[in-house]
Short mmCIF file of C-alpha atoms in Angstrom, two decimals:
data_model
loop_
_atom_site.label_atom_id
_atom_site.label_comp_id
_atom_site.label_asym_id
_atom_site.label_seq_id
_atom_site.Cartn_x
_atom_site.Cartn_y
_atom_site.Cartn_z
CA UNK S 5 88.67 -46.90 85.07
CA UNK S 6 86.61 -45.98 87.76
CA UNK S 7 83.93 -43.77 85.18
CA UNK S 8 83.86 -47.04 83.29
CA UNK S 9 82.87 -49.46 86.19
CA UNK S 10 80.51 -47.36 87.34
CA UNK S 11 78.96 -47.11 83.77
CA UNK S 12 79.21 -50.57 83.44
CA UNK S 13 77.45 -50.78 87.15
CA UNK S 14 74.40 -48.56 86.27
CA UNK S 15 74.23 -50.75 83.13
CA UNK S 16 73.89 -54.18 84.75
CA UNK S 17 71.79 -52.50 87.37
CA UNK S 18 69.62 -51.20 84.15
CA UNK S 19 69.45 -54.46 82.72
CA UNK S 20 68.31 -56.20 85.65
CA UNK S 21 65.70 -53.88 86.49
CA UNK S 22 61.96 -55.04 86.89
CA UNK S 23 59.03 -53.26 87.66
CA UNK S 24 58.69 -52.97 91.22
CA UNK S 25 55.18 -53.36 91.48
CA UNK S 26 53.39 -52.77 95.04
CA UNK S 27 51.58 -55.37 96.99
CA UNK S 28 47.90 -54.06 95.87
CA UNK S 29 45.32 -55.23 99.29
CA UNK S 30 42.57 -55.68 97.15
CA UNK S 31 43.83 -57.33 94.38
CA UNK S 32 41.67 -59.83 95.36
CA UNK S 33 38.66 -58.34 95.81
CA UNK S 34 38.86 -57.30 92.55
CA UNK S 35 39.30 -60.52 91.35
CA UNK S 36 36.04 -62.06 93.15
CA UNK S 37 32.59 -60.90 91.40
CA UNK S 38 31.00 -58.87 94.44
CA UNK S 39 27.86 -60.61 95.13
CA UNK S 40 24.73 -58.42 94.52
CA UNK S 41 23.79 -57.30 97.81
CA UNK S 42 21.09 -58.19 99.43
CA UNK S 43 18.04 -56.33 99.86
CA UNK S 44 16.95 -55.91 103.65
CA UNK S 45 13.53 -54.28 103.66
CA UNK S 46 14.25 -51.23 106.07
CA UNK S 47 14.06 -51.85 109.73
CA UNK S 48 10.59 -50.93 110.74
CA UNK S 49 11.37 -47.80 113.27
CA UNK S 50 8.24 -48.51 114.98
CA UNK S 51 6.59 -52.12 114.38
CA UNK S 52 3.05 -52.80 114.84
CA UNK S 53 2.43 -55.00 117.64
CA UNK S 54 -0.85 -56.48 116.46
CA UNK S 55 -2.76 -57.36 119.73
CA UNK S 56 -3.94 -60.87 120.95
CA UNK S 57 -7.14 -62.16 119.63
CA UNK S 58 -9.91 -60.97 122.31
CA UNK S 59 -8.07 -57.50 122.69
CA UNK S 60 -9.69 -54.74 120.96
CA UNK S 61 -8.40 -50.75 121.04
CA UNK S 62 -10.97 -49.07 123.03
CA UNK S 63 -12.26 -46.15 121.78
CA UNK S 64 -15.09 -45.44 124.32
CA UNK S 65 -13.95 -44.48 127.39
CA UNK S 66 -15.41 -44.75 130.67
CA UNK S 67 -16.62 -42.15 132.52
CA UNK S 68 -18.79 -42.68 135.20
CA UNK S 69 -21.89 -45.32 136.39
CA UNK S 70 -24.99 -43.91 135.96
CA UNK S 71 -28.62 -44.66 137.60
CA UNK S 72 -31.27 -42.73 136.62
CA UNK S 73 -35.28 -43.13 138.06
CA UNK S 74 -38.06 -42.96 135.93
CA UNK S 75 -41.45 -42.98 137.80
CA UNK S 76 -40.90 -46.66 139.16
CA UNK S 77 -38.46 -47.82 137.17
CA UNK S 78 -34.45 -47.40 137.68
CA UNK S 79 -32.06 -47.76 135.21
CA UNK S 80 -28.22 -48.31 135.51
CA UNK S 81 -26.79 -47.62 133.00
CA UNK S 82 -23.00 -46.11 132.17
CA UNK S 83 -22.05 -43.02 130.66
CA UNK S 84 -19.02 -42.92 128.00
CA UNK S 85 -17.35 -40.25 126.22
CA UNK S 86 -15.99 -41.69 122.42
CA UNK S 87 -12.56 -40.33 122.69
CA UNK S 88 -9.30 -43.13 122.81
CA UNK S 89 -6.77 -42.56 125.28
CA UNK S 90 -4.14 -45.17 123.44
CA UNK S 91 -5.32 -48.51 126.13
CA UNK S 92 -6.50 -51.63 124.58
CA UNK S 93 -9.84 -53.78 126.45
CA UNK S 94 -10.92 -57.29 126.74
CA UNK S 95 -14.29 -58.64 127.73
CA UNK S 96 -13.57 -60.65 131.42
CA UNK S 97 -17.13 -61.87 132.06
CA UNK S 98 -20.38 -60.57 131.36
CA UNK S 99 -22.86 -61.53 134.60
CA UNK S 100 -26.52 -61.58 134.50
CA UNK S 101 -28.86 -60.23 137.67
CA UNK S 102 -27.95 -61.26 140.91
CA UNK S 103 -25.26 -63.78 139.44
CA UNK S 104 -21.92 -64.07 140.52
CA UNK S 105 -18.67 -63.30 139.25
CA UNK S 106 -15.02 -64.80 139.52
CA UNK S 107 -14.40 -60.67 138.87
CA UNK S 108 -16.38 -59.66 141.53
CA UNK S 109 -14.41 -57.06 143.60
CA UNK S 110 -11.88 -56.31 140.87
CA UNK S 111 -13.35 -53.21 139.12
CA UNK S 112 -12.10 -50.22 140.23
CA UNK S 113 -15.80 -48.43 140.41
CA UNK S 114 -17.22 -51.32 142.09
CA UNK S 115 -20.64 -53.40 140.87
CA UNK S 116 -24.03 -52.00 142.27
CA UNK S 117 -26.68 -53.79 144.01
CA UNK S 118 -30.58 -53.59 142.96
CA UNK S 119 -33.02 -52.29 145.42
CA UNK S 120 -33.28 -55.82 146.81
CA UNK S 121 -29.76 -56.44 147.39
CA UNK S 122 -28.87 -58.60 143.87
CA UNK S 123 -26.06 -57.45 142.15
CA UNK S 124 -26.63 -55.59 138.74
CA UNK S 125 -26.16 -57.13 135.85
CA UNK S 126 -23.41 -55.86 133.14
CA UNK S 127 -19.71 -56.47 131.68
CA UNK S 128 -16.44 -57.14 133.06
CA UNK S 129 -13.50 -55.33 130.87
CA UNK S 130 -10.02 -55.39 131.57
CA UNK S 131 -7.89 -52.48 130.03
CA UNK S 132 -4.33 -52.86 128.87
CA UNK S 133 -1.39 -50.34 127.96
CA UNK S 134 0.72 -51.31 124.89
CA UNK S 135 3.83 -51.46 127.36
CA UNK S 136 7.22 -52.33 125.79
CA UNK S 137 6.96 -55.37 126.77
CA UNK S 138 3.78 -56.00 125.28
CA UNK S 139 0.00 -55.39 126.71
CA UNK S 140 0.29 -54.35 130.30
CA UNK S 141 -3.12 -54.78 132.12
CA UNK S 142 -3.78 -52.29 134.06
CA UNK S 143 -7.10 -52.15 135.80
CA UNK S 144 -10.58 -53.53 135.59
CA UNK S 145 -14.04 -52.34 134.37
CA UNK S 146 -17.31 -52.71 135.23
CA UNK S 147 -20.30 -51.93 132.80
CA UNK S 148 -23.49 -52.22 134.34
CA UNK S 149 -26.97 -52.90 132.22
CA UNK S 150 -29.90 -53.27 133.99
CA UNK S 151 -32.94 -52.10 135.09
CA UNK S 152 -35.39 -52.62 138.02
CA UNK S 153 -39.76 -51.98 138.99
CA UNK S 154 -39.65 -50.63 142.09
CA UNK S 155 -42.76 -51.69 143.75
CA UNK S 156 -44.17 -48.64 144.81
CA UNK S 157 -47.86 -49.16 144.18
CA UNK S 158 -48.91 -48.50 148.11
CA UNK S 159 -46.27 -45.78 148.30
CA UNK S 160 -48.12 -43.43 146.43
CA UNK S 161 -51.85 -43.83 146.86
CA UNK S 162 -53.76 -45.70 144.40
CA UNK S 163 -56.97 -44.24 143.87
CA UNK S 164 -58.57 -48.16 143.59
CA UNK S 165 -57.01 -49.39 146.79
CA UNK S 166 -58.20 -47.73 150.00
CA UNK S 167 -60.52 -44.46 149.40
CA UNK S 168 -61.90 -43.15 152.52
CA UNK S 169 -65.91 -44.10 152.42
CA UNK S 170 -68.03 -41.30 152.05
CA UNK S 171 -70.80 -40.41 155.11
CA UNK S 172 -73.81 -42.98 153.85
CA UNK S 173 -76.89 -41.52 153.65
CA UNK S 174 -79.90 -42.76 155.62
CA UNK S 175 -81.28 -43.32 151.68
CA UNK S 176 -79.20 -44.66 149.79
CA UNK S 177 -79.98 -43.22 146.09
CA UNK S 178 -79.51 -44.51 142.82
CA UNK S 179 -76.59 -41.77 141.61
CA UNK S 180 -74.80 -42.35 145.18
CA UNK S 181 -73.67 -45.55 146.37
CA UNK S 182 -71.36 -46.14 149.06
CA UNK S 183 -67.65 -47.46 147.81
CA UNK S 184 -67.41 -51.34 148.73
CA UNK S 185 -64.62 -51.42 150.90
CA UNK S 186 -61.98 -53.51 149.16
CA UNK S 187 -61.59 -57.04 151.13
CA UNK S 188 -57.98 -57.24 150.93
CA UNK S 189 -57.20 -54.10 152.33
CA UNK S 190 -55.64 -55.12 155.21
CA UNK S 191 -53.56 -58.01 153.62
CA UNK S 192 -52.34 -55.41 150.48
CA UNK S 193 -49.85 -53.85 152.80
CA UNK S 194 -47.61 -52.06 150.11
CA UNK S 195 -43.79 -53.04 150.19
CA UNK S 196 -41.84 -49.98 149.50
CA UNK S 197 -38.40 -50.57 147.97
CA UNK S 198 -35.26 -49.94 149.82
CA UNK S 199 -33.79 -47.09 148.93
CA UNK S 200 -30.99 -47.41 146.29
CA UNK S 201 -27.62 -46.21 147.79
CA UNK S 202 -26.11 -43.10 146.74
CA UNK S 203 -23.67 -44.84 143.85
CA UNK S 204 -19.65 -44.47 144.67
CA UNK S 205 -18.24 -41.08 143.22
CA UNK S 206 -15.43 -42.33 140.85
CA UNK S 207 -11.97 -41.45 141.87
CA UNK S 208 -9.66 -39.77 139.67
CA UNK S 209 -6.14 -41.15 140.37
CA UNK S 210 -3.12 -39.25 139.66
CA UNK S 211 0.79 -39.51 139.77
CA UNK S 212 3.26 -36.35 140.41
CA UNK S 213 6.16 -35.08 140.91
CA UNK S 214 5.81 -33.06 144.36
CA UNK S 215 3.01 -33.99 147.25
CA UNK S 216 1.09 -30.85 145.73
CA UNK S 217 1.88 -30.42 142.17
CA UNK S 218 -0.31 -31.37 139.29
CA UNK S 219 -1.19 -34.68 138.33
CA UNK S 220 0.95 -35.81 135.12
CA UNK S 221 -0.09 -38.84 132.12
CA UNK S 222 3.58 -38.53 130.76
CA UNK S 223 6.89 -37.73 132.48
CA UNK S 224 10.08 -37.02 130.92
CA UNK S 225 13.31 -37.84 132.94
CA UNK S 226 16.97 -37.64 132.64
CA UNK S 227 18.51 -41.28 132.61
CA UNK S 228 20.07 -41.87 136.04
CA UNK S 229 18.20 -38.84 137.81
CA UNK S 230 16.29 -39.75 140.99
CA UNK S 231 12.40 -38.82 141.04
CA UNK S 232 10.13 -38.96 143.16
CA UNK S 233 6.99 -40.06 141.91
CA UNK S 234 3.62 -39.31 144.44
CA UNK S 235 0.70 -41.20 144.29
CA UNK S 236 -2.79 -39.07 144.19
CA UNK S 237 -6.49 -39.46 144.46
CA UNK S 238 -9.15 -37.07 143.78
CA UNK S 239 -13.06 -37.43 144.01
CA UNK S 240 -14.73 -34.29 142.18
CA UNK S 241 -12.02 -31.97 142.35
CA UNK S 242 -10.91 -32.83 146.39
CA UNK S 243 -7.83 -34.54 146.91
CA UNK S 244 -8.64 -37.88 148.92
CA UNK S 245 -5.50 -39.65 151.39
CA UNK S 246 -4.13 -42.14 149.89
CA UNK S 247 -3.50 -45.42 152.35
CA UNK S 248 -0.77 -47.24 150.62
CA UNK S 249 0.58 -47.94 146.95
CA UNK S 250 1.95 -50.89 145.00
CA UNK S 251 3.69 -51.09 141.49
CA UNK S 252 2.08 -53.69 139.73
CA UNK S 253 3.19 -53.19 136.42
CA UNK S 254 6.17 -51.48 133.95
CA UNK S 255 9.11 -51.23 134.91
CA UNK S 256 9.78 -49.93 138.19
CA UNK S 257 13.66 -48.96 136.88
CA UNK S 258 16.06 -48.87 140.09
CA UNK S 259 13.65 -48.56 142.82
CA UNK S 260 14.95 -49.66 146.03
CA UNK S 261 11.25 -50.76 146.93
CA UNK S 262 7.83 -51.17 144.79
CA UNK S 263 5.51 -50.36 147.56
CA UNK S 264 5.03 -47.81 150.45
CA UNK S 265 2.57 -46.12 152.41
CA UNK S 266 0.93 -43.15 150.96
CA UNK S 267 2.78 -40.76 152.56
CA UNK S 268 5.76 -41.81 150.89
CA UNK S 269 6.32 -41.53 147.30
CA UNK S 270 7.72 -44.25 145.04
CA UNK S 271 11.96 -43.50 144.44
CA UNK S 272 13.23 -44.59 141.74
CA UNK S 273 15.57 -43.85 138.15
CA UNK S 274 15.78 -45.36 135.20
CA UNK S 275 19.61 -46.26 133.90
CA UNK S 276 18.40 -47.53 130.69
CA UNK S 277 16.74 -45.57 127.62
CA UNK S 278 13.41 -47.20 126.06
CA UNK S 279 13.53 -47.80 122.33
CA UNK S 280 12.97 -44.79 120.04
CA UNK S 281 9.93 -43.64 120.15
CA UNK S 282 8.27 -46.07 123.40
CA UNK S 283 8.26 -45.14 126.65
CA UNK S 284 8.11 -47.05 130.24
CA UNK S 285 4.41 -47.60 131.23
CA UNK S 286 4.15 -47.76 135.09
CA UNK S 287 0.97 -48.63 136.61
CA UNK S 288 0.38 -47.91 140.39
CA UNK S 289 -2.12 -49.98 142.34
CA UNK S 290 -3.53 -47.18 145.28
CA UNK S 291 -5.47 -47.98 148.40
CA UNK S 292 -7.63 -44.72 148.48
CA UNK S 293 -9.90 -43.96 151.69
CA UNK S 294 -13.39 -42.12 150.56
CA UNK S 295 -15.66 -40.60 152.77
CA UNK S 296 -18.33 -42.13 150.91
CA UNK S 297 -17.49 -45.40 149.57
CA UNK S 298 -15.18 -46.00 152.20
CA UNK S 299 -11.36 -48.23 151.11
CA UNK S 300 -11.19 -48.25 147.30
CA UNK S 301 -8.62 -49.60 145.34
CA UNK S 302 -7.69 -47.87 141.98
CA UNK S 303 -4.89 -47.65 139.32
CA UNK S 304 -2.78 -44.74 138.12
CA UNK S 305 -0.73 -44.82 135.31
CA UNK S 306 1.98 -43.03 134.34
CA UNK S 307 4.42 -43.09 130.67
CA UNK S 308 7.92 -42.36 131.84
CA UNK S 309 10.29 -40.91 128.93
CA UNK S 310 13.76 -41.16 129.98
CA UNK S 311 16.12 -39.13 127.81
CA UNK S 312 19.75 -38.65 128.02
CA UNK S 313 21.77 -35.54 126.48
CA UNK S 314 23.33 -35.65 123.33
CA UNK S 315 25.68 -34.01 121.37
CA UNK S 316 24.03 -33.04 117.81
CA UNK S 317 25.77 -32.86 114.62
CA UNK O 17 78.17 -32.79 102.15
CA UNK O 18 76.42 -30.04 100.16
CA UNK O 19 73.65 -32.08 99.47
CA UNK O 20 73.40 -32.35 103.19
CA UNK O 21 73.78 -28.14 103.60
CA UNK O 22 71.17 -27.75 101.35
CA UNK O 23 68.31 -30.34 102.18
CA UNK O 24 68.73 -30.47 106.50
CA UNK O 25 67.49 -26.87 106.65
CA UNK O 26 64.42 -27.82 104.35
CA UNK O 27 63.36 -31.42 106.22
CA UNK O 28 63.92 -29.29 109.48
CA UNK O 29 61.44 -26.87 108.30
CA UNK O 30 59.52 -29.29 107.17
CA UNK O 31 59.73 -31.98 110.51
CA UNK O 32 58.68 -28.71 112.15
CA UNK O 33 55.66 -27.58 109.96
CA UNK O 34 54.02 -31.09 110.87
CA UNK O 35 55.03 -31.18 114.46
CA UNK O 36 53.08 -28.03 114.55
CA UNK O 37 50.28 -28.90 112.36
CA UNK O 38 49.61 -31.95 114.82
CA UNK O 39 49.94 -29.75 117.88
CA UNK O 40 47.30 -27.68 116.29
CA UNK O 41 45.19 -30.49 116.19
CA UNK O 42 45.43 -31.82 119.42
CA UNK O 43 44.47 -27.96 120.39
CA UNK O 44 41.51 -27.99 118.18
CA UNK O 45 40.05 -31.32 119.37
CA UNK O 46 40.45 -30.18 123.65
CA UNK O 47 39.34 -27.28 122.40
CA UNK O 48 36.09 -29.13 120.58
CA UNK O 49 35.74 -31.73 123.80
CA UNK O 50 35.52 -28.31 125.92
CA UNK O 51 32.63 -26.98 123.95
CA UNK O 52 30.85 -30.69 123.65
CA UNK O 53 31.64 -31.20 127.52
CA UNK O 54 29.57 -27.40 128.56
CA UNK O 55 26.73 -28.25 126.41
CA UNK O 56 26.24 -31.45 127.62
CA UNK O 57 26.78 -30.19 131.24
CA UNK O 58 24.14 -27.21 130.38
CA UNK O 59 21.48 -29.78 128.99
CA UNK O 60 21.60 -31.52 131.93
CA UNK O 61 20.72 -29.07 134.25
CA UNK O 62 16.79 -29.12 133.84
CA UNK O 63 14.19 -27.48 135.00
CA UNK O 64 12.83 -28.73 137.97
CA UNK O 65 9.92 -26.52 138.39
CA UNK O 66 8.72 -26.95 134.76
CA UNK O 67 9.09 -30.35 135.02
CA UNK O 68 6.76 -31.09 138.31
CA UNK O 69 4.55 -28.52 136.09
CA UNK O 70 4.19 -30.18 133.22
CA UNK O 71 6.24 -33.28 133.37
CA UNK O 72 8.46 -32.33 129.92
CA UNK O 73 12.05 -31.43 130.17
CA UNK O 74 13.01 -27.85 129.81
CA UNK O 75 16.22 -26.22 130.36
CA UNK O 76 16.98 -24.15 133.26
CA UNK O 77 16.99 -20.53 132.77
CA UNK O 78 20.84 -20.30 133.73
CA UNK O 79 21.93 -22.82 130.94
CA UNK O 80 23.47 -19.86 129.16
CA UNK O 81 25.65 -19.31 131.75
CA UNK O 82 26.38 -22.89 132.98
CA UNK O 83 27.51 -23.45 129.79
CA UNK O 84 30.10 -20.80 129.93
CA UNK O 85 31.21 -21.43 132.66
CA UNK O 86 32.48 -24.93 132.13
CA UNK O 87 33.58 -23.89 128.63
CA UNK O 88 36.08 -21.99 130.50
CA UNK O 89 36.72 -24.30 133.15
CA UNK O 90 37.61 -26.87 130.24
CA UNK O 91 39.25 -24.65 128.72
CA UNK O 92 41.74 -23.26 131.35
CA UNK O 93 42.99 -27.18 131.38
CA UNK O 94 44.89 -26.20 127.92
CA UNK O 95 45.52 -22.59 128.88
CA UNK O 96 49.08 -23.05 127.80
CA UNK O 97 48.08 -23.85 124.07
CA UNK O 98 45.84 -20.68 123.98
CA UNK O 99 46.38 -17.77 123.00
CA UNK O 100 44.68 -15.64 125.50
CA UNK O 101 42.76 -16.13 128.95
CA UNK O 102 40.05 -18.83 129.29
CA UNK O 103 37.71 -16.93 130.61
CA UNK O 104 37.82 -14.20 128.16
CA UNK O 105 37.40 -16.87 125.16
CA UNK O 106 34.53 -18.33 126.81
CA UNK O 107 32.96 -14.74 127.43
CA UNK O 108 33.29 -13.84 124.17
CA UNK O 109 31.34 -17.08 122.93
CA UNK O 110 27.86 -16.88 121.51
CA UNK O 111 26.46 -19.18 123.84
CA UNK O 112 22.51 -19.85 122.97
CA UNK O 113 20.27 -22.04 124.92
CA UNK O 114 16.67 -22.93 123.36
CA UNK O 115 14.42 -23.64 125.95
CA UNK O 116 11.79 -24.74 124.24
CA UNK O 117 11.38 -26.63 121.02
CA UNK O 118 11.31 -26.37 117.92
CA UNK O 119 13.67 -23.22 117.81
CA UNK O 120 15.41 -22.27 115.06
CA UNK O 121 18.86 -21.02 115.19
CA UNK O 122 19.60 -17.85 114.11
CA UNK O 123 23.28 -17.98 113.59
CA UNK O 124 23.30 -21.93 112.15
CA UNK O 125 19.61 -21.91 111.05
CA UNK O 126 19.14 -24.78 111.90
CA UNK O 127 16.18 -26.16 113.35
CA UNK O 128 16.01 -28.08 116.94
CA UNK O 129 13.19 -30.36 118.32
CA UNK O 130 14.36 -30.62 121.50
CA UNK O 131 15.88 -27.82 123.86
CA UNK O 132 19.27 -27.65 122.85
CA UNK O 133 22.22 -25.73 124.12
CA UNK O 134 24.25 -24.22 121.38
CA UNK O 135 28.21 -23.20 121.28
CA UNK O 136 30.26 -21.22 118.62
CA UNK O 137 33.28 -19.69 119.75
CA UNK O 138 36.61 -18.65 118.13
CA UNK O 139 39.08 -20.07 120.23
CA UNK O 140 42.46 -18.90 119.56
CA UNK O 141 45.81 -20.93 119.51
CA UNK O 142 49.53 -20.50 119.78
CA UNK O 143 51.23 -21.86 116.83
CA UNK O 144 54.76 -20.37 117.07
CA UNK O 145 56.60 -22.68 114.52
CA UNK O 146 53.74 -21.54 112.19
CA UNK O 147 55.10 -17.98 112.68
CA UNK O 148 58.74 -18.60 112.90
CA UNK O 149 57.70 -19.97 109.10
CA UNK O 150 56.32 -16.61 108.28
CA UNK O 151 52.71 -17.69 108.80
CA UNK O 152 50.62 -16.81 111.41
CA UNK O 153 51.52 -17.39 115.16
CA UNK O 154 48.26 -17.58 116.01
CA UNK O 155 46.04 -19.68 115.01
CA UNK O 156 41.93 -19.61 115.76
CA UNK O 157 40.07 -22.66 115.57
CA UNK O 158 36.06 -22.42 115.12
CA UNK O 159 33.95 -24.81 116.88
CA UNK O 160 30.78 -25.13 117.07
CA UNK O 161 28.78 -27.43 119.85
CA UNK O 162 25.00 -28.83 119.73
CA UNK O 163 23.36 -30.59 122.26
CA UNK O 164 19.94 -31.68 123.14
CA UNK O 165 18.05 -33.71 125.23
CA UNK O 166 17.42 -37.76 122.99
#
């Protein structure tokens, strides 16, 4: 009895059977075309940042003003070398002899003065850095063009002017007749330009690491490490004091303060990595004290890398 | 009931052979987040001379054995899953440090642009159920660590 209920069990049990099918997840993405997908052009790793009309990449590079005498005439001129160093220039103004200039003061080697006091004549340029945010200016240029006659007739003597007159003879002969002295002799009184001053040696600022060590364009740092970052001056190859310092553009990271003295460098770290492949541009404004030229102000860059360490695959 | 007999010994062996597999596991990942956690520590210890020289990062000339050090160090925390002292594991390491870049690795040959810290070690690991089973009761897990400066 038992055998044949239990037959009879299975049998029902066989009967009723259906196939248990699973709950599939994606029957229903099966069921839905998939849409083609779309086409993103690749992510440019490094896009071009065209720059704003007026802004040209400079590819002479300034070097240093340049006056040069022939016989009476002086020419100021300025010396470039065609190399790029990656900065980007506008024209600010271009001035004319003796005119003035809303930029007047602003260049960092200064605008020369003719012999009788007029300003020279030349361009204003302003250079940039392609920062990450954008163009970063970072200093001001002057190009002078011009030239000047000294008026040194009486300085050296003209043999028409003033000759000494010869002893006259009792006779006067044909072949030798005494020189006329000139009437205007005593009214010609030669003006003898002012000397033109000795121009400004440029100054070669500088940013490094220690008070001593070498001057450094790029700086790689660990994100989050402190640095200390000093500000330096050099005319020829002699280090010059330094009065005082100011950020004025790039980001300063987590600097407690953006200006100082000279004798203090600029603290500061950077918590945050730049995009692939950019770097932080910081621009230093420095009060410099030359023997020469006296209080100068002039702009040192530096292109801070921070990196942080990574585990490779 | 002899169903029962038969199949308790089996799931037991097998409940057992995947507790252990998982322990072995856990070992091999502390074991991997020791290695990742000394190269990263010996990457950033820089250079400080070089860099007030020249301004680029470069890794300090006791990265080697920074690197070893906190391998064992990190290591010693799961001393009681090795098999064997800390210290001696990380000793036996080949710990490499590429100073400057690009280096190519000897032993990976691969090829590093920046200076990298590099990590292979055979860490061994106690797997007892493993030899209660007739495997092996011990157990050594390769790992291999990379880091650079990005």
């Amino acid at each position: 009895m038992k055998r044949r209920s239990t037959v009879a069990v299975f049998a029902v049990l066989l009967l009723w059977s259906s196939p248990a099918l699973a709950w599939d997840p994606f029957r229903e993405d099966r069921l839905i075309e998939p849409a083609p997908p779309e086409r993103h052009p690749d992510p440019d790793p490094a896009p071009f940042i065209a720059p704003p009309p007026g802004i040209y990449y400079v590819t002479d590079t300034y070097v240093a003003d340049v006056v040069t005498s022939s016989g009476p005439v002086t020419t100021y001129s300025t010396s470039t070398i065609h190399e790029s160093t990656g900065s980007y220039a506008r024209v600010l103004d271009t001035v004319g002899t003796g005119a003035s200039s809303a930029f007047d003061g602003t260049a960092f080697n200064g605008r020369r003065a003719l012999g009788d006091g007029r300003s020279v004549a030349g361009t204003y340029y302003e250079n940039y850095v392609l920062g990450a945010g954008g163009f970063v200016p970072v200093s001001v240029v002057f190009f002078q063009d011009d030239a000047e006659t000294a008026r040194l007739l009486a300085a050296t003597p003209a043999p028409h002017v003033v000759k000494p007159a010869p002893s006259v003879p009792s006779t006067p002969s044909a072949t030798t007749r005494p020189f006329p002295p000139t009437c205007c002799a005593a009214r010609s009184v030669p003006t003898i330009a002012s000397p033109t001053p000795a121009p400004p040696k440029p100054i070669r600022p500088g940013i490094s690491l220690l008070p001593i060590g070498a001057p450094l364009a790029t700086l790689e740092v660990l994100r989050g490490r402190a640095i200390s970052l000093w500000p330096r001056a050099f005319v020829d190859d002699r280090e010059v004091p330094v009065r005082s310092w100011t950020v004025i553009a790039g980001d300063p990271g987590e600097a407690l303060v953006t200006s100082g003295p000279g004798a203090v460098p600029f603290r500061t770290s950077w918590r945050r990595l730049a995009p692939p492949g950019a770097a932080y541009e910081v621009v230093l404004r420095l009060e410099v004290d030359t023997a020469d030229a006296g209080r100068r102000i002039v702009d040192a860059a530096i292109a801070v890398i921070v990196r942080s360490p990574a585990l490779d695959d | 009931m002899v169903l029962t007999l038969v199949l308790a010994p089996l799931l037991l062996v097998v409940l057992a052979g995947v507790l252990q597999l998982g322990a072995l596991r856990v070992a091999a990942a502390r074991v991997r987040a020791a290695a990742d956690l000394a190269t990263l520590v010996a990457v950033n210890d820089q250079d400080e001379a070089e860099l007030a020289r020249s301004g680029t990062l470069r890794l300090s000339p006791d990265a080697v054995d920074v690197a070893r050090e906190y391998f064992a160090r990190e290591l010693d925390l799961s001393s009681a899953l090795l098999d064997g002292a800390a210290d001696e594991i990380a000793g036996a390491a080949d710990v490499a440090a590429y100073a400057s870049a690009p280096a190519y690795d000897m032993r990976t040959g691969a090829r590093y642009d920046r200076p990298t810290v590099r990590i292979a070690a055979d860490v061994p690991v106690r797997t007892p159920v493993f030899g209660a089973l007739v495997l092996r009761a011990v157990t050594t897990i390769h790992v291999l660590s990379v880091s650079s400066p990005r």
